[in-house]
Amino acid sequence: AASDVYKRQGQGWWGTDENRLWIKSEIDYDLDGSSFEEVEVQALWSRPIARYFDLQAGIRHDFEPGPSRTYAVAGV
């Protein structure tokens, strides 16, 4: 049987257009089991590299019911 899951995403930033710190999060909460299924938090530095493109780099940490993991993150 499928369980009911509450999903929530959010993001916010601090800084200027040239240098910006992004904080992003995603939370999945199991309403049937009253526990977190997955929680992900990212802290990223962002800088424009072209008119419509930014370079983002930072870290991501996953809190899970099991071993937590930390990753390096990079994206355009």
Coordinates of N, CA and C in Angstrom, one line a residue:
A1 N 0.8 -1.2 0.0 CA 0.0 0.0 0.0 C 0.9 1.2 0.0
A2 N 0.4 2.2 -0.7 CA 1.2 3.5 -0.8 C 1.0 4.3 0.5
S3 N 2.0 4.9 0.9 CA 1.9 5.8 2.1 C 1.8 7.3 1.7
D4 N 1.2 8.0 2.6 CA 1.1 9.5 2.3 C 2.3 10.2 2.7
V5 N 2.9 11.0 1.8 CA 4.2 11.7 2.0 C 3.9 13.1 1.8
Y6 N 4.4 13.9 2.8 CA 4.4 15.4 2.7 C 5.7 15.8 2.1
K7 N 5.7 16.6 1.0 CA 6.9 17.0 0.4 C 7.0 18.5 0.5
R8 N 8.1 19.1 0.8 CA 8.3 20.5 0.9 C 9.7 20.9 0.3
Q9 N 9.7 21.9 -0.5 CA 11.0 22.4 -1.1 C 11.0 23.9 -0.8
G10 N 12.2 24.4 -0.6 CA 12.4 25.8 -0.4 C 13.8 26.3 -0.8
Q11 N 14.0 27.5 -1.1 CA 15.3 28.1 -1.4 C 15.3 29.6 -1.1
G12 N 16.4 30.1 -0.8 CA 16.6 31.5 -0.5 C 18.0 31.9 -0.8
W13 N 18.3 33.1 -1.0 CA 19.6 33.6 -1.3 C 20.0 34.8 -0.6
W14 N 21.3 35.1 -0.4 CA 21.8 36.3 0.2 C 23.0 36.7 -0.7
G15 N 23.1 38.0 -1.0 CA 24.2 38.5 -1.7 C 23.8 39.4 -2.9
T16 N 24.7 39.6 -3.8 CA 24.4 40.4 -5.0 C 24.3 39.5 -6.3
D17 N 24.1 40.2 -7.4 CA 24.0 39.4 -8.7 C 25.3 38.8 -9.0
E18 N 26.4 39.4 -8.6 CA 27.8 38.9 -8.9 C 28.2 37.8 -8.0
N19 N 27.9 37.8 -6.7 CA 28.3 36.8 -5.7 C 27.1 36.5 -4.8
R20 N 26.6 35.3 -4.9 CA 25.4 35.0 -4.2 C 25.5 33.6 -3.5
L21 N 25.0 33.6 -2.2 CA 24.9 32.3 -1.5 C 23.5 31.8 -1.5
W22 N 23.3 30.6 -2.1 CA 22.0 30.0 -2.1 C 21.9 28.9 -1.0
I23 N 20.8 28.9 -0.3 CA 20.5 27.8 0.6 C 19.2 27.1 0.0
K24 N 19.3 25.8 -0.3 CA 18.2 25.1 -0.9 C 17.9 23.9 0.0
S25 N 16.6 23.5 0.1 CA 16.2 22.3 0.9 C 15.1 21.6 0.3
E26 N 15.0 20.3 0.6 CA 13.9 19.4 0.2 C 13.6 18.5 1.3
I27 N 12.4 18.3 1.7 CA 12.0 17.5 2.8 C 10.9 16.6 2.4
D28 N 11.0 15.3 2.6 CA 10.0 14.3 2.4 C 9.6 13.7 3.8
Y29 N 8.4 13.8 4.2 CA 8.0 13.4 5.5 C 6.8 12.3 5.4
D30 N 7.0 11.2 5.9 CA 6.0 10.1 5.9 C 4.9 10.3 6.9
L31 N 3.7 10.7 6.5 CA 2.7 11.0 7.4 C 2.2 9.7 8.1
D32 N 2.2 8.6 7.5 CA 1.8 7.3 8.1 C 2.7 6.9 9.2
G33 N 4.0 6.9 8.9 CA 5.0 6.5 9.9 C 5.5 7.6 10.8
S34 N 5.0 8.8 10.6 CA 5.4 10.0 11.4 C 7.0 10.1 11.5
S35 N 7.6 10.0 10.3 CA 9.1 10.1 10.3 C 9.5 10.7 9.0
F36 N 10.8 11.3 9.0 CA 11.3 11.8 7.8 C 11.8 10.7 6.9
E37 N 11.4 10.7 5.6 CA 11.9 9.8 4.6 C 13.2 10.3 4.1
E38 N 13.3 11.6 3.8 CA 14.5 12.1 3.2 C 14.6 13.6 3.5
V39 N 15.7 14.1 3.9 CA 16.0 15.6 4.0 C 17.3 15.9 3.3
E40 N 17.2 16.9 2.4 CA 18.4 17.3 1.6 C 18.6 18.8 1.8
V41 N 19.8 19.3 2.1 CA 20.1 20.7 2.3 C 21.4 21.0 1.4
Q42 N 21.3 22.1 0.7 CA 22.5 22.5 -0.1 C 22.9 23.9 0.2
A43 N 24.1 24.2 0.2 CA 24.7 25.5 0.4 C 25.6 25.8 -0.8
L44 N 25.2 26.7 -1.7 CA 25.9 26.9 -3.0 C 26.3 28.4 -3.2
W45 N 27.5 28.6 -3.7 CA 28.0 29.9 -4.1 C 27.7 30.0 -5.6
S46 N 27.1 31.1 -6.0 CA 26.7 31.3 -7.4 C 27.4 32.6 -7.9
R47 N 27.8 32.5 -9.2 CA 28.4 33.6 -9.9 C 28.1 33.5 -11.4
P48 N 27.7 34.7 -12.0 CA 27.3 34.6 -13.4 C 28.6 34.4 -14.3
I49 N 28.4 33.6 -15.3 CA 29.5 33.3 -16.3 C 29.2 33.8 -17.7
A50 N 27.9 34.0 -17.9 CA 27.4 34.5 -19.2 C 26.1 35.2 -19.0
R51 N 25.5 35.7 -20.0 CA 24.3 36.5 -19.9 C 23.2 35.7 -19.2
Y52 N 22.9 34.5 -19.5 CA 21.8 33.7 -19.0 C 22.3 32.5 -18.2
F53 N 23.6 32.4 -17.8 CA 24.1 31.2 -17.1 C 24.9 31.6 -15.9
D54 N 24.7 30.9 -14.8 CA 25.5 31.0 -13.6 C 26.2 29.8 -13.3
L55 N 27.4 29.9 -12.7 CA 28.1 28.7 -12.1 C 27.8 28.6 -10.7
Q56 N 27.4 27.4 -10.2 CA 27.1 27.2 -8.8 C 28.0 26.1 -8.3
A57 N 28.5 26.2 -7.1 CA 29.4 25.2 -6.5 C 29.2 25.3 -5.0
G58 N 29.3 24.1 -4.4 CA 29.1 24.1 -2.9 C 29.0 22.7 -2.4
I59 N 28.2 22.5 -1.4 CA 28.0 21.2 -0.7 C 26.5 20.9 -0.6
R60 N 26.2 19.6 -0.6 CA 24.9 19.0 -0.3 C 25.0 18.0 0.8
H61 N 24.1 18.0 1.7 CA 24.1 17.0 2.8 C 22.7 16.4 2.8
D62 N 22.7 15.0 2.8 CA 21.4 14.2 2.8 C 21.3 13.6 4.2
F63 N 20.2 13.9 4.9 CA 19.9 13.3 6.2 C 18.8 12.3 5.9
E64 N 19.1 11.0 6.1 CA 18.2 10.0 5.8 C 18.1 9.0 7.0
P65 N 17.0 8.2 7.0 CA 17.0 7.2 8.1 C 18.0 6.1 7.7
G66 N 19.2 6.4 8.0 CA 20.3 5.5 7.7 C 21.5 6.4 7.7
P67 N 22.6 6.0 7.0 CA 23.8 6.8 7.0 C 23.5 8.2 6.3
S68 N 23.9 9.3 6.9 CA 23.9 10.6 6.2 C 25.1 10.7 5.3
R69 N 24.9 11.4 4.2 CA 26.0 11.6 3.2 C 26.2 13.0 2.8
T70 N 27.4 13.4 2.6 CA 27.7 14.8 2.1 C 28.4 14.7 0.7
Y71 N 28.0 15.6 -0.2 CA 28.5 15.6 -1.6 C 29.0 16.9 -2.0
A72 N 29.9 17.0 -2.9 CA 30.3 18.2 -3.6 C 29.3 18.4 -4.7
V73 N 29.0 19.7 -4.9 CA 28.0 20.0 -6.0 C 28.6 21.1 -6.9
A74 N 28.4 20.9 -8.2 CA 28.7 21.9 -9.2 C 27.7 21.9 -10.3
G75 N 27.3 23.0 -10.8 CA 26.4 23.1 -11.9 C 26.4 24.4 -12.6
V76 N 25.9 24.4 -13.8 CA 25.8 25.6 -14.7 C 24.3 25.8 -15.0

